Amino acid sequence: MAAVNDPTAAFQTEGGADAKPVDIDLTKLTALSPEVIMNQATINIGTIGHVAHGKSSTVRAISGVQTVRFKNELERNITIKLGYANAKCQNPNCPPPSCYRSYPSSKELHPKCERPGCDSRMDLIRHVSFVDCPGHDILMATMLTGAAVMNGALLLIAGNESCPQPQTGEHLAALEIIGIDPHNIVILQNKMDLVRESEAQEHCEQIRRFVEGTTARLAPIIPVSAQLRFNIDAVVMALAKIEPPKYDFTAEPRMVVIRSFDVNKPGASVDELKGGVAGGSILQGVFKVGQEVEIRPGIITRDTEGKVTCRPLISKIVSMNAEQNHLQFAVPGGLIGVGTLVDPALCRADRLLGMVMSSVGKGPNIYTEIKAEVFLLRRLLGVKTEDNKKAKVGKLVVGEMLFVNIGASQTGGRIMAVKGGDVTIQLVTPACTEKGEKIALSRRIDKHWRLIGWGKVKSGGVLAEVKDPRGD
Ligand SMILES: Nc1nc2c(ncn2[C@@H]2O[C@H](COP(=O)(O)OP(=O)(O)OP(=O)(O)O)[C@@H](O)[C@H]2O)c(=O)[nH]1
Ligand SMILES: *[C@@H]1O[C@H](CO)[C@@H](O)[C@H](O)[C@H]1NC(C)=O
Ligand SMILES: [Mg+2]
Ligand SMILES: [Zn+2]
């Protein structure tokens, strides 16, 4: 499957440097329009939870693709698993959950029902992308980057271990921080093949007590075995009930970049060279092939006095892909690969991570210092400890260095002032943000960054110096 993950994917076969944007009536389209979801996903579902609880196995079970995982391999990146279509049988007598089915997306709008004895066709009702997060505790920042583009989540909880494990709680707190709709969370009690029924029931009660009062309080708990693919149709049914957000297709387009690539093979000749590819998710508005775009902050430089200047990248969209589909336009949600004319060296190895794509001149502000109202967690969730004192989150201290996730971007942030609940944070790398945006704050504890709270951006930060990229 051609994918944002696959740097060798053949971008740029359509469109090209001379492409002109298509004319479409955006007021007639929604995130559930068949002509939209036959081409791209419009919902991003995160898989979250403690390390090895079965996140990737679940995505594999839903997608039907089996891949071997090396035993000690640490999955470091967010893996973007693209494009699974969810369909429901047209036959009203076809019983749930087997009247639901997922399949790798194709252009087929009405596949045949696969339930033995049913001849009906199915309707395509959802098209989701999976943002498969790593669960290892040292990769919390990566999880937070993925969280920036999630609309909903599957929370994986292994049924053969007591609940909660540290990252079960820490990942769930991240969903709360970014404000995921509680209706869009589904809990999967996994590894049911390893436990007896009475143990499973007791464990389910543990889960219920754990999620009480959290953002997962409304989530259904579905017992599954991702490995044996037990009850996966019930998961597909739950996913089919998640509503996409009410996107504004007519707003100024914004895409957050979570991967970027140089797709050229080593030794490619100059006239074969393709521009960089940015993979990400559109938050609002619509991008079209042929459109001129700006990517912010772009190239960041620091002079000898420490003064920071940003030079946004100006380019043109020469192609857009969602899975194997070439798109003429792309709408919010889902994960999209955008072929540009940006110097591929600038896109290599996720260098554009966290940057924001917009129309030229319409990009968000870039800040070097932000003011935020801060809310600290009462206790550290991400570490296992018997000692409650140690688990308390201490107050922020002037001068201390935190790790800050702003949208999909990650940077260090020095606390410059603390006044009541408000803090001033100087950013090591300038970032795009705006008033009201929620940011995640992590502190170094036992050599690793642990989530300690969040902030809501207030006005009054310090803007970065932005050089007009079209000037000299
Ligand atoms: N018995 C059993 N083992 C499972 C099940 N689901 C996953 N596993 C095993 O648990 C291990 C971890 O599964 P993954 O799907 O890689 O877990 P993960 O949550 O993606 O792990 P990280 O990405 O490293 O956090 C693998 O060895 C799987 O084979 C299940 O339902 N039953
Ligand atoms: C739970 O199952 C996994 C296999 O998926 C195993 O490695 C782990 O040790 C088990 N946990 C407990 C507490 O038995
Ligand atoms: Mg995994
Ligand atoms: Zn059917």
Short mmCIF file of C-alpha atoms and ligand atoms in Angstrom, two decimals:
data_model
loop_
_atom_site.label_atom_id
_atom_site.label_comp_id
_atom_site.label_asym_id
_atom_site.label_seq_id
_atom_site.Cartn_x
_atom_site.Cartn_y
_atom_site.Cartn_z
CA MET A 1 0.00 0.00 0.00
CA ALA A 2 1.43 3.36 -0.96
CA ALA A 3 1.54 5.30 2.24
CA VAL A 4 2.91 8.31 3.99
CA ASN A 5 5.03 5.76 5.80
CA ASP A 6 6.52 4.46 2.62
CA PRO A 7 9.21 6.81 1.37
CA THR A 8 9.48 4.92 -1.89
CA ALA A 9 5.83 5.50 -2.77
CA ALA A 10 5.37 6.96 -6.18
CA PHE A 11 4.33 10.47 -5.41
CA GLN A 12 3.91 12.96 -8.16
CA THR A 13 2.56 10.78 -10.94
CA GLU A 14 -0.39 13.11 -11.29
CA GLY A 15 -0.55 16.83 -10.95
CA GLY A 16 3.00 17.94 -11.37
CA ALA A 17 4.62 21.32 -11.29
CA ASP A 18 2.13 22.89 -13.75
CA ALA A 19 -1.05 21.64 -12.05
CA LYS A 20 -3.95 24.06 -11.57
CA PRO A 21 -6.32 23.74 -8.60
CA VAL A 22 -9.69 22.08 -9.35
CA ASP A 23 -12.96 23.89 -8.88
CA ILE A 24 -15.16 22.21 -6.27
CA ASP A 25 -18.22 23.26 -4.31
CA LEU A 26 -17.07 22.82 -0.73
CA THR A 27 -20.43 23.67 0.76
CA LYS A 28 -21.86 20.40 -0.62
CA LEU A 29 -19.27 18.09 0.96
CA THR A 30 -18.97 16.62 4.45
CA ALA A 31 -16.57 14.24 6.18
CA LEU A 32 -19.07 11.44 5.45
CA SER A 33 -19.82 12.21 1.78
CA PRO A 34 -19.29 9.01 -0.25
CA GLU A 35 -17.27 10.87 -2.88
CA VAL A 36 -14.94 12.03 -0.12
CA ILE A 37 -14.57 8.83 1.92
CA MET A 38 -14.09 6.63 -1.12
CA ASN A 39 -10.81 8.49 -1.64
CA GLN A 40 -9.50 9.39 1.78
CA ALA A 41 -9.96 8.81 5.48
CA THR A 42 -11.70 11.56 7.41
CA ILE A 43 -11.20 10.24 10.94
CA ASN A 44 -7.93 9.54 12.74
CA ILE A 45 -8.11 6.89 15.42
CA GLY A 46 -5.18 6.63 17.80
CA THR A 47 -4.18 3.33 19.37
CA ILE A 48 -2.94 4.10 22.85
CA GLY A 49 -1.98 2.27 26.02
CA HIS A 50 0.89 0.65 27.90
CA VAL A 51 3.80 -1.00 26.09
CA ALA A 52 3.02 -4.39 24.52
CA HIS A 53 -0.67 -4.31 25.42
CA GLY A 54 -1.52 -5.02 21.78
CA LYS A 55 -1.93 -1.69 19.94
CA SER A 56 -0.16 -2.71 16.76
CA SER A 57 -1.66 -6.21 16.87
CA THR A 58 -5.12 -4.65 16.97
CA VAL A 59 -4.43 -2.47 13.95
CA ARG A 60 -3.16 -5.55 12.15
CA ALA A 61 -6.25 -7.52 13.14
CA ILE A 62 -8.55 -4.79 11.82
CA SER A 63 -6.60 -4.33 8.62
CA GLY A 64 -6.17 -8.01 7.98
CA VAL A 65 -2.48 -7.59 7.22
CA GLN A 66 -0.21 -9.83 9.26
CA THR A 67 3.32 -8.67 9.71
CA VAL A 68 5.98 -10.20 11.88
CA ARG A 69 7.37 -8.14 14.70
CA PHE A 70 10.92 -8.73 15.82
CA LYS A 71 10.99 -9.72 19.42
CA ASN A 72 13.00 -6.93 20.97
CA GLU A 73 12.26 -4.26 18.45
CA LEU A 74 11.15 -1.03 20.07
CA GLU A 75 8.62 0.68 17.88
CA ARG A 76 9.93 4.19 18.01
CA ASN A 77 7.88 6.03 15.50
CA ILE A 78 4.25 6.72 15.28
CA THR A 79 3.24 4.33 12.60
CA ILE A 80 0.59 5.70 10.41
CA LYS A 81 -1.56 2.86 9.32
CA LEU A 82 -3.50 4.15 6.48
CA GLY A 83 -6.94 3.81 5.31
CA TYR A 84 -9.35 1.26 6.55
CA ALA A 85 -12.82 1.47 5.26
CA ASN A 86 -15.68 0.42 7.47
CA ALA A 87 -18.76 -0.87 5.76
CA LYS A 88 -22.17 -1.99 6.98
CA CYS A 89 -24.43 -4.50 5.26
CA GLN A 90 -27.50 -3.04 3.52
CA ASN A 91 -29.57 -6.02 4.62
CA PRO A 92 -31.44 -4.94 7.79
CA ASN A 93 -31.66 -8.58 8.88
CA CYS A 94 -27.93 -9.09 8.78
CA PRO A 95 -27.08 -9.28 12.52
CA PRO A 96 -24.51 -7.10 14.27
CA PRO A 97 -21.61 -7.23 14.73
CA SER A 98 -21.03 -9.48 11.69
CA CYS A 99 -22.88 -7.01 9.43
CA TYR A 100 -19.83 -4.75 9.89
CA ARG A 101 -16.60 -5.27 8.05
CA SER A 102 -13.36 -3.43 7.55
CA TYR A 103 -11.13 -3.75 4.55
CA PRO A 104 -8.13 -1.94 3.14
CA SER A 105 -9.61 1.02 1.39
CA SER A 106 -10.35 0.76 -2.28
CA LYS A 107 -12.61 2.66 -4.58
CA GLU A 108 -15.34 0.13 -4.07
CA LEU A 109 -18.33 1.86 -2.53
CA HIS A 110 -20.56 -1.20 -2.20
CA PRO A 111 -18.56 -4.37 -1.50
CA LYS A 112 -20.34 -7.68 -1.03
CA CYS A 113 -21.30 -8.77 2.46
CA GLU A 114 -19.07 -11.65 3.56
CA ARG A 115 -21.37 -13.21 6.11
CA PRO A 116 -22.15 -16.73 4.92
CA GLY A 117 -25.67 -16.86 3.55
CA CYS A 118 -26.02 -13.12 2.98
CA ASP A 119 -25.97 -11.88 -0.63
CA SER A 120 -26.44 -8.20 0.09
CA ARG A 121 -24.11 -5.38 -0.74
CA MET A 122 -22.58 -3.15 1.91
CA ASP A 123 -22.45 0.64 2.27
CA LEU A 124 -19.18 2.40 2.98
CA ILE A 125 -19.92 4.36 6.14
CA ARG A 126 -16.54 5.39 7.60
CA HIS A 127 -12.98 5.64 6.43
CA VAL A 128 -10.43 5.83 9.21
CA SER A 129 -6.67 6.16 9.50
CA PHE A 130 -4.89 4.68 12.47
CA VAL A 131 -2.24 6.61 14.34
CA ASP A 132 -0.47 3.72 16.03
CA CYS A 133 1.47 5.11 19.00
CA PRO A 134 4.39 3.49 20.76
CA GLY A 135 3.67 2.52 24.36
CA HIS A 136 7.17 2.50 25.82
CA ASP A 137 7.51 5.03 28.63
CA ILE A 138 10.52 6.77 27.06
CA LEU A 139 8.45 7.53 23.95
CA MET A 140 5.79 9.67 25.60
CA ALA A 141 6.73 12.71 23.48
CA THR A 142 6.10 10.68 20.33
CA MET A 143 2.72 9.62 21.66
CA LEU A 144 1.85 13.28 22.30
CA THR A 145 2.78 14.20 18.73
CA GLY A 146 0.41 11.53 17.45
CA ALA A 147 -2.28 12.73 19.84
CA ALA A 148 -2.26 16.13 18.10
CA VAL A 149 -3.99 14.61 15.06
CA MET A 150 -6.35 12.14 16.76
CA ASN A 151 -10.11 12.43 16.62
CA GLY A 152 -10.73 9.33 18.68
CA ALA A 153 -8.87 6.43 20.21
CA LEU A 154 -8.76 2.75 20.99
CA LEU A 155 -7.33 2.35 24.49
CA LEU A 156 -5.64 -1.05 24.70
CA ILE A 157 -5.52 -2.69 28.12
CA ALA A 158 -3.96 -6.14 28.47
CA GLY A 159 -6.32 -8.40 30.41
CA ASN A 160 -3.55 -10.47 31.95
CA GLU A 161 -2.06 -7.57 33.92
CA SER A 162 -3.53 -5.41 36.65
CA CYS A 163 -5.03 -2.11 35.50
CA PRO A 164 -3.83 0.62 35.24
CA GLN A 165 -0.23 0.19 34.15
CA PRO A 166 1.72 3.50 34.02
CA GLN A 167 1.27 4.42 30.35
CA THR A 168 -2.40 3.38 30.44
CA GLY A 169 -2.95 6.35 32.72
CA GLU A 170 -0.45 8.66 31.08
CA HIS A 171 -1.82 8.15 27.56
CA LEU A 172 -5.37 8.61 28.76
CA ALA A 173 -4.37 11.89 30.43
CA ALA A 174 -2.94 13.00 27.07
CA LEU A 175 -6.33 12.42 25.41
CA GLU A 176 -7.95 14.51 28.10
CA ILE A 177 -5.45 17.30 27.55
CA ILE A 178 -6.04 17.54 23.83
CA GLY A 179 -9.76 17.36 24.41
CA ILE A 180 -10.80 14.17 22.61
CA ASP A 181 -14.58 13.79 22.67
CA PRO A 182 -15.37 11.15 25.34
CA HIS A 183 -17.84 9.58 22.88
CA ASN A 184 -14.93 8.78 20.57
CA ILE A 185 -13.00 6.52 22.94
CA VAL A 186 -13.31 2.74 22.93
CA ILE A 187 -11.56 0.50 25.47
CA LEU A 188 -10.29 -2.88 24.30
CA GLN A 189 -9.67 -5.42 27.02
CA ASN A 190 -7.09 -7.46 25.15
CA LYS A 191 -5.39 -10.86 25.48
CA MET A 192 -8.62 -12.55 26.52
CA ASP A 193 -7.12 -15.81 25.25
CA LEU A 194 -4.75 -15.77 28.26
CA VAL A 195 -7.27 -15.45 31.10
CA ARG A 196 -10.21 -17.32 32.58
CA GLU A 197 -13.68 -15.82 32.38
CA SER A 198 -13.85 -15.00 36.11
CA GLU A 199 -10.48 -13.22 35.88
CA ALA A 200 -11.71 -11.29 32.86
CA GLN A 201 -14.77 -10.10 34.77
CA GLU A 202 -12.73 -9.01 37.77
CA HIS A 203 -10.32 -7.21 35.42
CA CYS A 204 -13.22 -5.47 33.69
CA GLU A 205 -14.32 -4.11 37.09
CA GLN A 206 -10.79 -2.79 37.60
CA ILE A 207 -11.01 -0.98 34.29
CA ARG A 208 -14.36 0.55 35.22
CA ARG A 209 -13.02 1.84 38.53
CA PHE A 210 -9.95 3.23 36.78
CA VAL A 211 -11.86 5.18 34.10
CA GLU A 212 -14.45 6.58 36.50
CA GLY A 213 -14.24 10.36 36.33
CA THR A 214 -11.81 10.32 33.39
CA THR A 215 -12.33 11.19 29.75
CA ALA A 216 -12.87 7.44 29.09
CA ARG A 217 -15.82 7.24 31.49
CA LEU A 218 -18.30 6.72 28.63
CA ALA A 219 -16.18 4.28 26.67
CA PRO A 220 -17.54 0.81 25.97
CA ILE A 221 -15.22 -1.99 27.10
CA ILE A 222 -14.88 -4.68 24.44
CA PRO A 223 -13.11 -7.95 25.31
CA VAL A 224 -10.85 -9.03 22.44
CA SER A 225 -7.91 -11.12 21.48
CA ALA A 226 -6.01 -9.13 18.89
CA GLN A 227 -3.73 -12.09 18.31
CA LEU A 228 -6.53 -14.57 17.64
CA ARG A 229 -8.70 -11.88 16.02
CA PHE A 230 -11.48 -12.62 18.47
CA ASN A 231 -14.33 -10.08 18.55
CA ILE A 232 -12.71 -7.76 16.01
CA ASP A 233 -16.03 -7.23 14.22
CA ALA A 234 -17.35 -5.69 17.45
CA VAL A 235 -14.42 -3.26 17.34
CA VAL A 236 -15.24 -2.39 13.74
CA MET A 237 -18.84 -1.79 14.77
CA ALA A 238 -17.72 0.55 17.57
CA LEU A 239 -15.45 2.42 15.15
CA ALA A 240 -18.32 2.76 12.70
CA LYS A 241 -20.28 4.64 15.36
CA ILE A 242 -17.63 7.31 15.91
CA GLU A 243 -18.71 10.60 14.38
CA PRO A 244 -16.13 12.68 12.56
CA PRO A 245 -15.71 16.18 14.01
CA LYS A 246 -17.69 19.01 12.45
CA TYR A 247 -14.94 20.23 10.18
CA ASP A 248 -15.12 23.58 8.49
CA PHE A 249 -14.26 22.86 4.84
CA THR A 250 -14.45 26.53 3.90
CA ALA A 251 -12.00 27.78 6.56
CA GLU A 252 -8.42 28.76 5.71
CA PRO A 253 -6.68 25.41 5.21
CA ARG A 254 -4.24 24.18 7.87
CA MET A 255 -2.30 20.94 7.89
CA VAL A 256 -0.05 19.74 10.68
CA VAL A 257 2.97 17.79 9.50
CA ILE A 258 3.82 14.63 11.43
CA ARG A 259 6.20 12.95 8.99
CA SER A 260 8.36 14.26 6.13
CA PHE A 261 10.49 12.50 3.55
CA ASP A 262 12.96 12.80 0.78
CA VAL A 263 11.53 10.26 -1.70
CA ASN A 264 14.47 10.32 -4.09
CA LYS A 265 16.61 7.24 -4.54
CA PRO A 266 20.31 7.80 -3.91
CA GLY A 267 22.01 8.83 -7.13
CA ALA A 268 18.89 10.17 -8.83
CA SER A 269 19.77 12.63 -11.58
CA VAL A 270 18.88 16.29 -11.22
CA ASP A 271 15.98 16.23 -13.64
CA GLU A 272 14.55 13.15 -11.88
CA LEU A 273 14.67 14.81 -8.47
CA LYS A 274 11.35 15.13 -6.73
CA GLY A 275 10.52 17.72 -4.12
CA GLY A 276 10.03 16.83 -0.48
CA VAL A 277 6.93 15.04 0.76
CA ALA A 278 5.06 16.13 3.87
CA GLY A 279 2.73 13.68 5.59
CA GLY A 280 0.16 14.94 8.00
CA SER A 281 -3.42 15.64 8.76
CA ILE A 282 -5.55 18.59 7.71
CA LEU A 283 -7.20 20.27 10.69
CA GLN A 284 -9.49 22.61 8.75
CA GLY A 285 -10.18 23.77 5.20
CA VAL A 286 -9.28 22.04 1.94
CA PHE A 287 -5.96 21.80 0.09
CA LYS A 288 -5.80 21.35 -3.68
CA VAL A 289 -3.16 20.10 -6.07
CA GLY A 290 -1.68 23.13 -7.81
CA GLN A 291 -2.16 25.40 -4.83
CA GLU A 292 0.67 27.58 -3.48
CA VAL A 293 1.39 26.87 0.16
CA GLU A 294 3.51 28.06 3.02
CA ILE A 295 5.09 25.88 5.69
CA ARG A 296 5.83 27.50 9.06
CA PRO A 297 8.09 28.06 10.97
CA GLY A 298 10.29 26.87 8.07
CA ILE A 299 14.02 27.42 8.30
CA ILE A 300 15.04 28.64 11.73
CA THR A 301 18.34 30.46 12.19
CA ARG A 302 20.01 31.96 15.23
CA ASP A 303 22.57 34.76 14.89
CA THR A 304 25.65 35.22 17.09
CA GLU A 305 23.63 37.28 19.60
CA GLY A 306 21.08 34.48 19.87
CA LYS A 307 18.39 36.29 17.88
CA VAL A 308 16.08 33.82 16.18
CA THR A 309 14.74 34.30 12.66
CA CYS A 310 12.24 32.09 10.83
CA ARG A 311 12.02 31.84 7.08
CA PRO A 312 8.80 30.03 6.11
CA LEU A 313 9.01 27.66 3.13
CA ILE A 314 6.93 28.71 0.15
CA SER A 315 6.04 26.00 -2.31
CA LYS A 316 3.36 24.44 -4.40
CA ILE A 317 1.39 21.25 -3.98
CA VAL A 318 2.30 19.06 -6.94
CA SER A 319 0.55 15.90 -5.80
CA MET A 320 -1.55 14.54 -2.98
CA ASN A 321 -1.98 10.93 -1.95
CA ALA A 322 -4.12 9.11 0.54
CA GLU A 323 -3.11 5.46 0.52
CA GLN A 324 -3.02 4.39 -3.12
CA ASN A 325 -5.40 7.14 -4.22
CA HIS A 326 -4.24 10.26 -6.00
CA LEU A 327 -6.27 13.20 -4.79
CA GLN A 328 -7.09 16.45 -6.54
CA PHE A 329 -8.17 17.92 -3.25
CA ALA A 330 -7.97 16.77 0.36
CA VAL A 331 -10.28 17.49 3.27
CA PRO A 332 -9.68 17.39 7.04
CA GLY A 333 -9.07 14.20 8.96
CA GLY A 334 -7.18 11.23 7.67
CA LEU A 335 -3.51 11.17 6.83
CA ILE A 336 -2.41 12.74 3.61
CA GLY A 337 0.90 12.73 1.78
CA VAL A 338 1.59 16.04 0.07
CA GLY A 339 4.19 16.23 -2.70
CA THR A 340 5.81 19.68 -2.85
CA LEU A 341 8.64 21.45 -4.65
CA VAL A 342 10.48 22.03 -1.37
CA ASP A 343 14.18 21.08 -1.44
CA PRO A 344 14.04 17.37 -0.51
CA ALA A 345 17.02 17.79 1.83
CA LEU A 346 14.82 19.99 4.05
CA CYS A 347 12.22 17.23 4.31
CA ARG A 348 14.54 14.31 5.02
CA ALA A 349 14.03 12.29 8.21
CA ASP A 350 10.94 14.08 9.51
CA ARG A 351 12.60 17.49 9.56
CA LEU A 352 9.24 19.19 9.02
CA LEU A 353 7.71 17.46 12.05
CA GLY A 354 5.32 19.76 13.85
CA MET A 355 5.32 22.46 11.18
CA VAL A 356 2.07 23.87 9.83
CA MET A 357 1.06 24.14 6.17
CA SER A 358 -1.30 26.92 5.11
CA SER A 359 -2.12 29.15 2.15
CA VAL A 360 0.61 31.67 1.43
CA GLY A 361 0.46 34.58 3.86
CA LYS A 362 -2.27 32.93 5.94
CA GLY A 363 -0.12 30.89 8.30
CA PRO A 364 -0.37 30.91 12.09
CA ASN A 365 1.81 33.15 14.26
CA ILE A 366 5.19 31.82 15.30
CA TYR A 367 6.24 32.38 18.91
CA THR A 368 9.56 32.26 20.74
CA GLU A 369 7.90 32.84 24.09
CA ILE A 370 4.39 31.98 25.19
CA LYS A 371 2.22 32.78 28.15
CA ALA A 372 -0.05 30.02 29.36
CA GLU A 373 -2.44 29.21 32.14
CA VAL A 374 -1.06 25.99 33.59
CA PHE A 375 -2.80 23.01 35.17
CA LEU A 376 -0.59 20.41 36.81
CA LEU A 377 -1.56 16.78 37.31
CA ARG A 378 -1.97 15.94 40.98
CA ARG A 379 0.13 12.83 40.64
CA LEU A 380 2.62 11.48 38.19
CA LEU A 381 0.85 8.88 36.11
CA GLY A 382 3.68 7.60 34.00
CA VAL A 383 5.87 5.98 36.63
CA LYS A 384 5.38 2.95 38.77
CA THR A 385 5.99 3.77 42.42
CA GLU A 386 4.99 2.59 45.83
CA ASP A 387 6.05 5.87 47.42
CA ASN A 388 3.19 8.36 47.08
CA LYS A 389 5.33 11.37 48.00
CA LYS A 390 7.57 10.74 45.07
CA ALA A 391 4.58 10.51 42.77
CA LYS A 392 3.34 14.04 43.57
CA VAL A 393 3.86 16.66 40.86
CA GLY A 394 5.85 19.53 42.33
CA LYS A 395 5.21 23.18 41.44
CA LEU A 396 6.88 24.78 38.44
CA VAL A 397 10.09 26.59 39.31
CA VAL A 398 11.49 29.67 37.56
CA GLY A 399 14.50 28.64 35.49
CA GLU A 400 13.54 25.00 35.10
CA MET A 401 13.49 23.39 31.67
CA LEU A 402 10.40 21.50 30.54
CA PHE A 403 9.56 19.56 27.42
CA VAL A 404 6.69 21.21 25.59
CA ASN A 405 4.41 19.66 22.96
CA ILE A 406 2.59 22.30 20.93
CA GLY A 407 0.39 20.70 18.32
CA ALA A 408 2.62 18.09 16.72
CA SER A 409 5.78 20.05 17.50
CA GLN A 410 8.16 19.28 20.34
CA THR A 411 10.60 21.67 21.97
CA GLY A 412 12.30 22.57 25.20
CA GLY A 413 10.80 25.40 27.22
CA ARG A 414 12.37 27.39 30.02
CA ILE A 415 10.08 28.72 32.73
CA MET A 416 10.77 32.48 32.86
CA ALA A 417 8.04 33.54 35.27
CA VAL A 418 5.34 31.99 37.42
CA LYS A 419 2.45 34.09 38.68
CA GLY A 420 -0.48 32.27 40.21
CA GLY A 421 -1.55 29.75 37.61
CA ASP A 422 0.10 31.66 34.76
CA VAL A 423 3.56 30.98 33.44
CA THR A 424 5.84 32.44 30.80
CA ILE A 425 7.76 29.84 28.80
CA GLN A 426 10.67 30.63 26.52
CA LEU A 427 10.78 28.10 23.68
CA VAL A 428 14.07 26.60 22.54
CA THR A 429 12.64 26.23 19.03
CA PRO A 430 9.97 28.67 17.88
CA ALA A 431 6.56 27.10 17.30
CA CYS A 432 3.23 27.93 15.67
CA THR A 433 0.38 28.37 18.09
CA GLU A 434 -2.55 30.58 18.91
CA LYS A 435 -4.54 31.77 21.87
CA GLY A 436 -6.60 28.99 23.44
CA GLU A 437 -4.48 26.10 22.14
CA LYS A 438 -3.67 23.42 24.68
CA ILE A 439 -0.06 22.39 25.12
CA ALA A 440 1.37 19.41 27.02
CA LEU A 441 4.12 19.88 29.61
CA SER A 442 6.60 17.19 30.62
CA ARG A 443 9.34 17.22 33.23
CA ARG A 444 12.51 15.14 33.37
CA ILE A 445 12.05 12.50 36.03
CA ASP A 446 14.45 9.58 36.46
CA LYS A 447 16.16 10.57 33.19
CA HIS A 448 12.96 10.56 31.11
CA TRP A 449 10.30 13.09 30.24
CA ARG A 450 7.04 12.45 32.09
CA LEU A 451 3.77 14.23 31.48
CA ILE A 452 3.10 16.60 34.40
CA GLY A 453 0.33 18.82 33.13
CA TRP A 454 -0.87 21.13 30.44
CA GLY A 455 -1.24 24.76 29.59
CA LYS A 456 -3.71 26.88 27.71
CA VAL A 457 -2.02 29.49 25.56
CA LYS A 458 -2.92 33.08 26.51
CA SER A 459 -2.26 36.21 24.51
CA GLY A 460 0.85 38.23 25.14
CA GLY A 461 3.66 35.94 24.00
CA VAL A 462 6.67 37.03 21.99
CA LEU A 463 6.48 36.61 18.22
CA ALA A 464 9.44 35.24 16.33
CA GLU A 465 11.06 37.44 13.71
CA VAL A 466 9.74 36.18 10.38
CA LYS A 467 11.64 36.95 7.20
CA ASP A 468 9.48 37.25 4.12
CA PRO A 469 10.55 34.14 2.21
CA ARG A 470 9.80 35.89 -1.08
CA GLY A 471 12.08 38.79 -0.24
CA ASP A 472 15.82 38.44 -0.64
N1 LIG B 1 -1.73 -13.98 23.86
C1 LIG B 1 -1.90 -12.79 23.27
N2 LIG B 1 -0.85 -12.05 22.96
C2 LIG B 1 -1.06 -10.88 22.35
C3 LIG B 1 -2.36 -10.40 22.04
N3 LIG B 1 -2.26 -9.20 21.44
C4 LIG B 1 -0.93 -8.93 21.36
N4 LIG B 1 -0.21 -9.95 21.91
C5 LIG B 1 1.26 -10.05 21.99
O1 LIG B 1 1.76 -9.01 22.79
C6 LIG B 1 2.99 -8.51 22.27
C7 LIG B 1 2.89 -7.02 22.02
O2 LIG B 1 1.93 -6.77 21.00
P1 LIG B 1 1.94 -5.42 20.14
O3 LIG B 1 0.71 -5.40 19.32
O4 LIG B 1 3.23 -5.24 19.45
O5 LIG B 1 1.83 -4.38 21.33
P2 LIG B 1 1.94 -2.79 21.22
O6 LIG B 1 0.94 -2.27 22.21
O7 LIG B 1 1.80 -2.33 19.83
O8 LIG B 1 3.42 -2.55 21.76
P3 LIG B 1 4.27 -1.18 21.67
O9 LIG B 1 3.99 -0.52 20.36
O10 LIG B 1 5.71 -1.60 21.82
O11 LIG B 1 3.82 -0.35 22.84
C8 LIG B 1 3.26 -9.30 21.00
O12 LIG B 1 4.15 -10.34 21.31
C9 LIG B 1 1.91 -9.85 20.63
O13 LIG B 1 2.01 -11.06 19.92
C10 LIG B 1 -3.48 -11.23 22.39
O14 LIG B 1 -4.64 -10.91 22.14
N5 LIG B 1 -3.18 -12.40 22.99
C1 LIG B 2 0.78 -11.12 29.72
O1 LIG B 2 0.95 -11.68 28.44
C2 LIG B 2 2.18 -11.38 27.78
C3 LIG B 2 2.13 -12.04 26.40
O2 LIG B 2 1.38 -11.26 25.49
C4 LIG B 2 3.35 -11.87 28.61
O3 LIG B 2 4.58 -11.54 27.99
C5 LIG B 2 3.28 -11.23 29.99
O4 LIG B 2 4.33 -11.70 30.80
C6 LIG B 2 1.94 -11.55 30.64
N1 LIG B 2 1.84 -10.80 31.91
C7 LIG B 2 1.66 -11.41 33.09
C8 LIG B 2 1.59 -10.54 34.30
O5 LIG B 2 1.56 -12.62 33.17
MG MG B 3 3.07 -1.07 18.67
ZN ZN B 4 -25.01 -9.06 5.21
#
